[in-house]
Amino acid sequence: MYWLAKQDEQAEINWIRRFSPRYWTVNFPRPMVASAVTSGTDVLVCNLVFYRKEDLCGLIWESEDRHDHPLLKYETRRDYSHTVLSFRWQSSGIAALDHLHGPTLTIEGRDPQGNPRTWYVRLANYATGTVEDAEIHLDFDNLVGGFTLPAEADPVWPGDIDRLFISLVPPDYDGSSIGALSQPVEAEVTVSDIRVEGSTSTLRTGDSYVLPHPLRICNGYDDSYHLTPERVIWNMIQLGYRDIINHYVGMSHYFTLAWSTQETRFVVDPSTAVNAAAVAWHRDFLKQAKLFGYEVILSLSYEILAEHMPSDWRQLAHDGSPALTGWEPPSCLIAPTNPEATAYLGNIFDQFAGLADEAGLDIRLQIGEPWWWVSLDEARVPHFYDPATMTLYETETGLPVPDKHQSAFEGGSPEQQHYLDWLGVKLGQSTLGLRDGIRANWPSAQVGLLFYLPQVLVDEAPMLQTVNYPVTSWQMPAFDYFQIEDYDFIIDGHWKKHHRSLDLVVGQLGYDMADLHYFAGFNLSAETPALWRNIDQAARDGFLRSFEEVFVWAWPQVVRDGFVYNEEQEQDMSGFHEVRFPDAIGFGAGGGPVFSTAVAEMASGYEQRNRDWAEARLTYDVGSGLRSEDDLAALIAFFRGRAGRAFGFRFRDWTDYKSCLPSEETGATDQVIAVGDGEETEFQLLKIYQSGEYSQTRNIAKPVAETVRIAIDSIELTEGWQLDETRGLVSFDEAPAENSTISAGFEFDVPVRFAEDSLSVTLETFRAGQVPSISLIEVRL
């Protein structure tokens, strides 16, 4: 259904100039913000907002591409010898070229002996023109660090460079003063007419192209603010994502800040909206999206970075602790009953709607994950008790706030239930208020809502459904489209919860499938690549359920892990024929498991071994199984029926086709495939290969249906379960009890395809005793 690509699998190659504008990035410490956008093939514009005297931004070029999809990365090339870079430099609002701490090119690398080194090249030493508008010429073979030349000359070694960045600081930066500026400083730097020459000035880059497919892509500004929008959009196009981008404007980088003397920290300024750097980035992002035929759903949630959220906006627990999420650093949740906070969200929506309209796009907005927060620890502490909420409850009802819940698992008195019911109504009213505010200013806007099921549909905590699932407020036609996500269920493989919760919400809210979107999973860590299998399965289920759109969250994880979605492979029956290769020919075939291991031999004789594949891949040569002209005719007919490599098929590996030893008969207790948890009803058939203390588990995707036997706690079941023989999934009518042992016995086939699209065999050579080589290769399902 998918694959995780590596850089060495780039199918198509192109070339770029080193220092191409698309590939520059920015980096900076909070609270300052900055962004970089391309404004032509040789123009890069950086917008900045400084809040502190010590703020410093780096405009960065990296020798190793850490931000593109593996199929699209540029090559790592650390030798800058014979490279000459020239450009026009224009700046305003930053320390100018002649400033003591003016723009400096910091070069991180190694000297000729391999020792780590850093050089500081003052751009003013290589500039002609004014301090804010100059031509700069950098010949890496003759580049010298140091402030005053030649007195402080520190020659740069260009042969081994990791990273270069140009430092950008506010005008009053002195290298020692700290604290808030009297007023935020907006700045802009334009690097134009970028010219690169020399024998090392070009870089090889991947140019692979995935055919367009129906899976849609999400993105988040918090994860891509440091990249150029052109780079983000280019990756999406090359990976086959089309039509719609769901873009979360984030919780940490879009807002404008002000220094609060009361709180002695920078907090969101409710009198302003989106900061200049975020405006510049999103203006360019939306323009690029329009250019390439995308619609963009702009998403905003009730979530703001905790260190910058005003204290009186926060949701609070019974003990006054704020509603902090699990991110690091954490975000905090706005109380839906706080009029100043929700008015601020409305202003942000209004400004982003204006940017979409300016780009010529239809205005499509999403109210993202609105909820009363409940902590993620075992206590599941609810945060219903901020002053604004409690005061409003007492004002509207004339009742005191009842005893405070300390856990979402607690029961409640009638008074507490009344409060919970009221909270649910207020959440619904808050979301509808945002919707109406948007439509008042933008009558043609389409407004949707994103609902996160696992945080709400918790059987042991019914209060969560009361406060966070206001069915009456959200039922059709409240929103133009309704979006659903259930990441935790997908990540943990709780397919029963996945199906049950989707059925519940779709049934209760009453939207047509044409107005429903589904978000298929999220892989937080690069250490868990196997989760993409679950995400792909969830996406497939979304299509089978006929959701109008199915999205994958999100672009940063897609490019990090090399995820590639392929529509042909996504549809089982179009890419696989449930027929078996002729047994008579297959019986004489040779082959078996193949691993991929990279072995590097050291001069000392020691080896470094890197295992590329977690599971073996099977290969076979069936040419040796041909014994007669009739066999050859059967092979040709079978090859034609599969259209060469186009369609997979079943193959019986006569050396390994049972759940037991070859000499034994299969039994229902041959292989332990799972341990019950009292909830899950669907399990994958498995075969475990044991060698001493080491073992390997193999998914069995193509069992022979009539041979499958199932047992729970060693008692064979003759009913109460079903088999999906196309995927090797066993489904029980009732979930096996917690800690019960589920086992299975079966015969199975291997899913394979022909390795080539041609058969190089003739009847004459076959009669002469020349055995053709005809390879089969296992298909990952």
Coordinates of C-alpha atoms in Angstrom, one line a residue, residues 194-539:
I194 CA 22.2 35.3 -6.7
R195 CA 25.0 34.0 -8.9
V196 CA 27.1 30.9 -8.3
E197 CA 30.0 29.9 -10.4
G198 CA 32.8 27.3 -10.3
S199 CA 33.4 23.6 -10.7
T200 CA 31.7 22.7 -7.4
S201 CA 28.7 25.1 -7.8
T202 CA 26.2 22.5 -8.9
L203 CA 24.5 19.8 -6.9
R204 CA 22.7 16.6 -7.9
T205 CA 19.2 16.4 -6.6
G206 CA 16.4 13.9 -6.7
D207 CA 13.6 14.6 -9.1
S208 CA 11.4 11.6 -8.6
Y209 CA 7.7 12.0 -9.5
V210 CA 4.9 10.1 -7.9
L211 CA 1.7 9.8 -9.9
P212 CA -1.2 11.9 -8.6
H213 CA -3.4 10.0 -6.2
P214 CA -6.5 10.7 -4.0
L215 CA -4.7 10.9 -0.6
R216 CA -4.6 14.6 0.5
I217 CA -1.8 16.2 2.6
C218 CA -1.8 18.2 5.8
N219 CA 0.8 20.7 6.9
G220 CA 1.5 22.7 10.0
Y221 CA 3.2 26.1 10.1
D222 CA 4.9 25.3 13.4
D223 CA 6.8 22.6 11.6
S224 CA 7.6 24.4 8.4
Y225 CA 8.0 28.1 9.3
H226 CA 11.8 27.7 8.8
L227 CA 11.5 26.6 5.2
T228 CA 10.5 28.5 2.1
P229 CA 6.9 27.8 0.9
E230 CA 8.2 27.0 -2.5
R231 CA 10.2 24.1 -1.0
V232 CA 7.1 22.7 0.8
I233 CA 4.8 23.0 -2.2
W234 CA 7.4 21.4 -4.5
N235 CA 7.7 18.4 -2.3
M236 CA 3.9 18.0 -2.2
I237 CA 3.6 18.2 -6.0
Q238 CA 6.4 15.7 -6.6
L239 CA 4.9 13.2 -4.1
G240 CA 1.6 13.1 -5.9
Y241 CA -0.5 15.2 -3.5
R242 CA -3.1 17.3 -5.3
D243 CA -6.2 19.5 -5.0
I244 CA -6.4 20.3 -1.3
I245 CA -3.9 21.1 1.5
N246 CA -5.1 21.2 5.0
H247 CA -2.8 23.8 6.7
Y248 CA -2.7 24.3 10.4
V249 CA -1.5 27.9 11.1
G250 CA -0.2 26.6 14.4
M251 CA 0.0 27.6 18.0
S252 CA 3.5 29.0 18.3
H253 CA 4.7 31.2 15.4
Y254 CA 1.8 33.2 13.9
F255 CA 0.9 35.6 16.7
T256 CA 2.2 39.1 17.6
L257 CA 3.6 39.5 21.1
A258 CA 3.8 42.4 23.6
W259 CA 5.7 42.7 26.9
S260 CA 3.5 42.3 29.9
T261 CA 4.8 44.2 32.9
Q262 CA 2.2 42.5 35.0
E263 CA 3.2 39.0 34.0
T264 CA 6.9 39.9 33.3
R265 CA 6.9 38.0 30.0
F266 CA 6.0 38.3 26.4
V267 CA 2.3 37.4 25.8
V268 CA 0.0 37.4 22.9
D269 CA -1.1 40.9 22.0
P270 CA -4.9 40.8 21.6
S271 CA -4.9 44.2 19.9
T272 CA -3.0 42.9 16.9
A273 CA -3.2 39.8 14.7
V274 CA -0.6 37.9 12.7
N275 CA 3.0 38.9 12.8
A276 CA 4.8 40.3 9.7
A277 CA 7.0 37.2 9.2
A278 CA 4.0 34.8 9.3
V279 CA 2.0 37.1 7.0
A280 CA 4.9 37.1 4.4
W281 CA 5.2 33.3 4.6
H282 CA 1.5 32.6 4.3
R283 CA 1.0 35.1 1.5
D284 CA 3.7 33.3 -0.5
F285 CA 2.4 29.9 0.5
L286 CA -1.1 30.7 -0.6
K287 CA 0.1 32.2 -3.9
Q288 CA 2.2 29.1 -4.6
A289 CA -0.8 26.9 -3.8
K290 CA -3.0 28.8 -6.2
L291 CA -0.4 28.7 -8.9
F292 CA -0.3 24.9 -8.7
G293 CA -4.0 24.3 -8.5
Y294 CA -4.5 23.7 -4.8
E295 CA -7.3 24.7 -2.5
V296 CA -6.1 25.4 1.1
I297 CA -8.1 24.8 4.2
L298 CA -6.6 27.1 6.8
S299 CA -6.9 25.7 10.4
L300 CA -6.8 27.5 13.7
S301 CA -7.3 25.8 17.1
Y302 CA -7.9 26.9 20.7
E303 CA -4.2 26.1 21.4
I304 CA -1.5 28.6 22.0
L305 CA 2.1 28.1 23.2
A306 CA 1.9 28.2 27.0
E307 CA 4.8 30.5 27.6
H308 CA 3.0 33.2 25.6
M309 CA -0.7 32.7 26.4
P310 CA -2.2 35.4 28.7
S311 CA -2.8 33.8 32.1
D312 CA -6.5 34.8 32.2
W313 CA -7.2 33.0 28.9
R314 CA -6.2 29.5 30.2
Q315 CA -8.3 26.6 31.0
L316 CA -7.6 25.6 34.7
A317 CA -8.0 22.4 36.7
H318 CA -9.5 22.1 40.2
D319 CA -6.2 23.2 41.8
G320 CA -5.6 26.1 39.5
S321 CA -3.0 24.3 37.3
P322 CA -3.2 25.3 33.6
A323 CA -4.2 23.0 30.7
L324 CA -0.8 21.9 29.4
T325 CA -0.5 19.5 26.4
G326 CA 2.2 16.9 26.0
W327 CA 4.3 18.9 23.6
E328 CA 7.7 20.2 24.6
P329 CA 7.5 23.1 25.2
P330 CA 3.8 22.7 26.1
S331 CA 0.9 24.5 24.6
C332 CA -2.1 25.6 26.6
L333 CA -5.8 25.6 25.8
I334 CA -8.0 28.8 25.6
A335 CA -11.2 28.7 27.7
P336 CA -14.1 28.6 25.1
T337 CA -16.1 30.9 27.5
N338 CA -13.5 33.7 27.5
P339 CA -14.8 36.5 25.3
E340 CA -11.5 38.2 24.8
A341 CA -9.7 35.0 23.8
T342 CA -12.4 33.8 21.4
A343 CA -12.6 37.3 19.9
Y344 CA -8.9 37.1 19.3
L345 CA -9.3 33.8 17.5
G346 CA -12.0 35.4 15.3
N347 CA -9.6 38.2 14.4
I348 CA -6.9 35.7 13.4
F349 CA -9.4 33.8 11.2
D350 CA -10.4 37.1 9.6
Q351 CA -6.9 38.0 8.7
F352 CA -6.1 34.5 7.2
A353 CA -9.4 34.7 5.2
G354 CA -8.2 38.0 3.8
L355 CA -4.8 36.4 2.8
A356 CA -6.7 33.5 1.0
D357 CA -8.9 36.0 -0.8
E358 CA -5.9 38.1 -1.8
A359 CA -4.4 35.0 -3.4
G360 CA -7.6 34.3 -5.4
L361 CA -8.5 31.2 -3.4
D362 CA -11.9 30.2 -2.1
I363 CA -12.0 30.9 1.6
R364 CA -11.9 27.5 3.4
L365 CA -11.3 27.6 7.2
Q366 CA -11.3 24.9 9.9
I367 CA -12.0 25.3 13.6
G368 CA -9.4 22.8 14.9
E369 CA -9.9 20.4 17.8
P370 CA -12.1 22.5 20.1
W371 CA -12.3 20.9 23.6
W372 CA -12.2 21.3 27.3
W373 CA -8.8 19.8 28.1
V374 CA -8.3 16.7 30.1
S375 CA -4.7 15.8 31.0
L376 CA -3.1 12.8 29.4
D377 CA -1.7 11.1 32.5
E378 CA -3.5 8.4 34.4
A379 CA -5.6 10.8 36.5
R380 CA -7.1 12.4 33.4
V381 CA -7.6 15.7 35.2
P382 CA -10.3 18.0 33.7
H383 CA -9.7 21.7 33.3
F384 CA -13.1 23.2 33.6
Y385 CA -12.5 25.7 36.4
D386 CA -11.0 29.0 35.1
P387 CA -12.5 32.2 36.7
A388 CA -14.1 33.3 33.4
T389 CA -16.0 30.0 33.0
M390 CA -17.1 29.7 36.6
T391 CA -18.2 33.4 36.8
L392 CA -20.2 32.9 33.6
Y393 CA -21.9 29.8 34.9
E394 CA -23.0 31.5 38.1
T395 CA -24.2 34.5 36.2
E396 CA -26.3 32.6 33.7
T397 CA -27.7 29.9 36.0
G398 CA -27.8 31.7 39.3
L399 CA -26.2 28.5 40.8
P400 CA -22.8 28.1 42.5
V401 CA -20.2 26.0 40.7
P402 CA -20.5 22.5 42.3
D403 CA -17.7 20.5 43.8
K404 CA -14.8 20.4 41.3
H405 CA -14.0 17.1 39.5
Q406 CA -10.4 16.0 40.1
S407 CA -10.5 13.2 37.6
A408 CA -12.5 12.5 34.4
F409 CA -13.2 9.0 35.8
E410 CA -15.2 10.3 38.7
G411 CA -19.0 10.0 38.9
G412 CA -21.0 13.1 39.7
S413 CA -23.9 14.5 41.6
P414 CA -26.9 16.1 39.8
E415 CA -25.4 19.5 40.4
Q416 CA -22.1 18.4 38.8
Q417 CA -23.9 16.9 35.9
H418 CA -25.7 20.2 35.3
Y419 CA -22.4 21.9 35.2
L420 CA -21.0 19.4 32.7
D421 CA -24.1 19.8 30.5
W422 CA -23.6 23.5 30.6
L423 CA -19.9 23.2 29.6
G424 CA -20.9 21.2 26.5
V425 CA -23.4 23.8 25.4
K426 CA -20.8 26.5 25.9
L427 CA -18.2 24.6 23.7
G428 CA -20.8 24.3 21.0
Q429 CA -21.8 28.0 21.2
S430 CA -18.2 29.0 21.0
T431 CA -17.5 27.1 17.8
L432 CA -20.8 28.4 16.2
G433 CA -19.8 31.9 17.3
L434 CA -16.5 31.6 15.4
R435 CA -18.4 30.3 12.4
D436 CA -20.9 33.1 12.4
G437 CA -18.1 35.7 12.9
I438 CA -16.3 34.4 9.8
R439 CA -19.4 34.3 7.7
A440 CA -20.3 37.9 8.8
N441 CA -17.1 39.2 7.2
W442 CA -16.8 36.6 4.5
P443 CA -20.3 35.4 3.4
S444 CA -18.9 32.9 0.8
A445 CA -16.5 31.3 3.3
Q446 CA -16.7 27.5 3.9
V447 CA -16.2 26.7 7.5
G448 CA -15.5 23.3 8.9
L449 CA -14.6 21.7 12.3
L450 CA -12.1 19.1 13.2
F451 CA -13.1 16.6 15.9
Y452 CA -10.6 14.4 17.7
L453 CA -12.3 11.2 18.8
P454 CA -9.8 9.5 21.2
Q455 CA -9.7 12.4 23.6
V456 CA -13.5 12.4 23.8
L457 CA -14.9 8.9 23.3
V458 CA -13.5 7.3 26.4
D459 CA -15.8 4.6 27.8
E460 CA -14.6 5.0 31.4
A461 CA -15.1 8.8 31.3
P462 CA -18.6 9.6 30.0
M463 CA -18.2 13.2 31.1
L464 CA -15.8 13.8 28.3
Q465 CA -18.5 13.1 25.7
T466 CA -20.8 15.4 27.6
V467 CA -18.5 18.4 27.6
N468 CA -16.6 17.9 24.3
Y469 CA -19.2 16.4 22.0
P470 CA -22.1 18.9 21.6
V471 CA -24.1 16.9 19.2
T472 CA -27.0 19.3 18.9
S473 CA -24.6 22.2 18.1
W474 CA -22.5 20.3 15.6
Q475 CA -25.2 18.3 13.7
M476 CA -25.7 19.0 10.0
P477 CA -25.9 21.7 8.7
A478 CA -23.9 23.5 11.4
F479 CA -20.7 23.3 9.2
D480 CA -20.0 23.2 5.5
Y481 CA -17.8 20.1 6.1
F482 CA -16.9 18.0 9.2
Q483 CA -13.5 16.5 9.7
I484 CA -12.7 13.5 11.9
E485 CA -9.4 12.2 13.2
D486 CA -8.7 9.2 15.5
Y487 CA -4.8 9.0 15.6
D488 CA -4.5 7.2 19.0
F489 CA -6.8 4.4 17.8
I490 CA -4.8 4.0 14.6
I491 CA -1.4 4.2 16.3
D492 CA -2.3 1.6 18.9
G493 CA -4.0 -0.6 16.3
H494 CA -7.4 -0.4 18.1
W495 CA -9.4 -1.1 15.0
K496 CA -12.6 -2.0 16.8
K497 CA -12.5 1.5 18.5
H498 CA -11.7 3.0 15.1
H499 CA -14.7 1.5 13.4
R500 CA -17.1 2.0 16.3
S501 CA -16.2 5.6 16.9
L502 CA -16.5 6.5 13.2
D503 CA -19.8 4.8 12.9
L504 CA -21.1 6.6 16.0
V505 CA -20.1 10.1 14.9
V506 CA -21.1 9.8 11.3
G507 CA -24.4 8.4 12.3
Q508 CA -25.2 10.9 15.0
L509 CA -24.1 14.1 13.2
G510 CA -26.0 13.3 10.0
Y511 CA -23.6 14.8 7.4
D512 CA -23.6 13.4 3.9
M513 CA -20.4 11.5 3.1
A514 CA -19.7 14.3 0.5
D515 CA -19.3 16.7 3.5
L516 CA -17.1 14.5 5.7
H517 CA -13.3 14.3 5.7
Y518 CA -11.1 11.8 7.5
F519 CA -7.5 12.2 8.8
A520 CA -5.6 9.0 8.7
G521 CA -3.1 8.8 11.5
F522 CA 0.1 10.5 12.7
N523 CA 3.6 9.0 13.2
L524 CA 5.2 11.2 15.9
S525 CA 8.7 9.6 15.9
A526 CA 11.1 8.5 13.3
E527 CA 11.8 5.5 15.6
T528 CA 8.4 3.9 14.8
P529 CA 8.3 3.5 11.0
A530 CA 6.0 0.5 11.3
L531 CA 3.2 2.8 12.2
W532 CA 2.9 3.8 8.5
R533 CA 1.3 0.4 7.9
N534 CA -1.5 1.4 10.3
I535 CA -1.8 4.8 8.8
D536 CA -2.0 3.4 5.3
Q537 CA -4.7 0.9 6.4
A538 CA -6.7 3.7 8.0
A539 CA -6.5 5.7 4.8

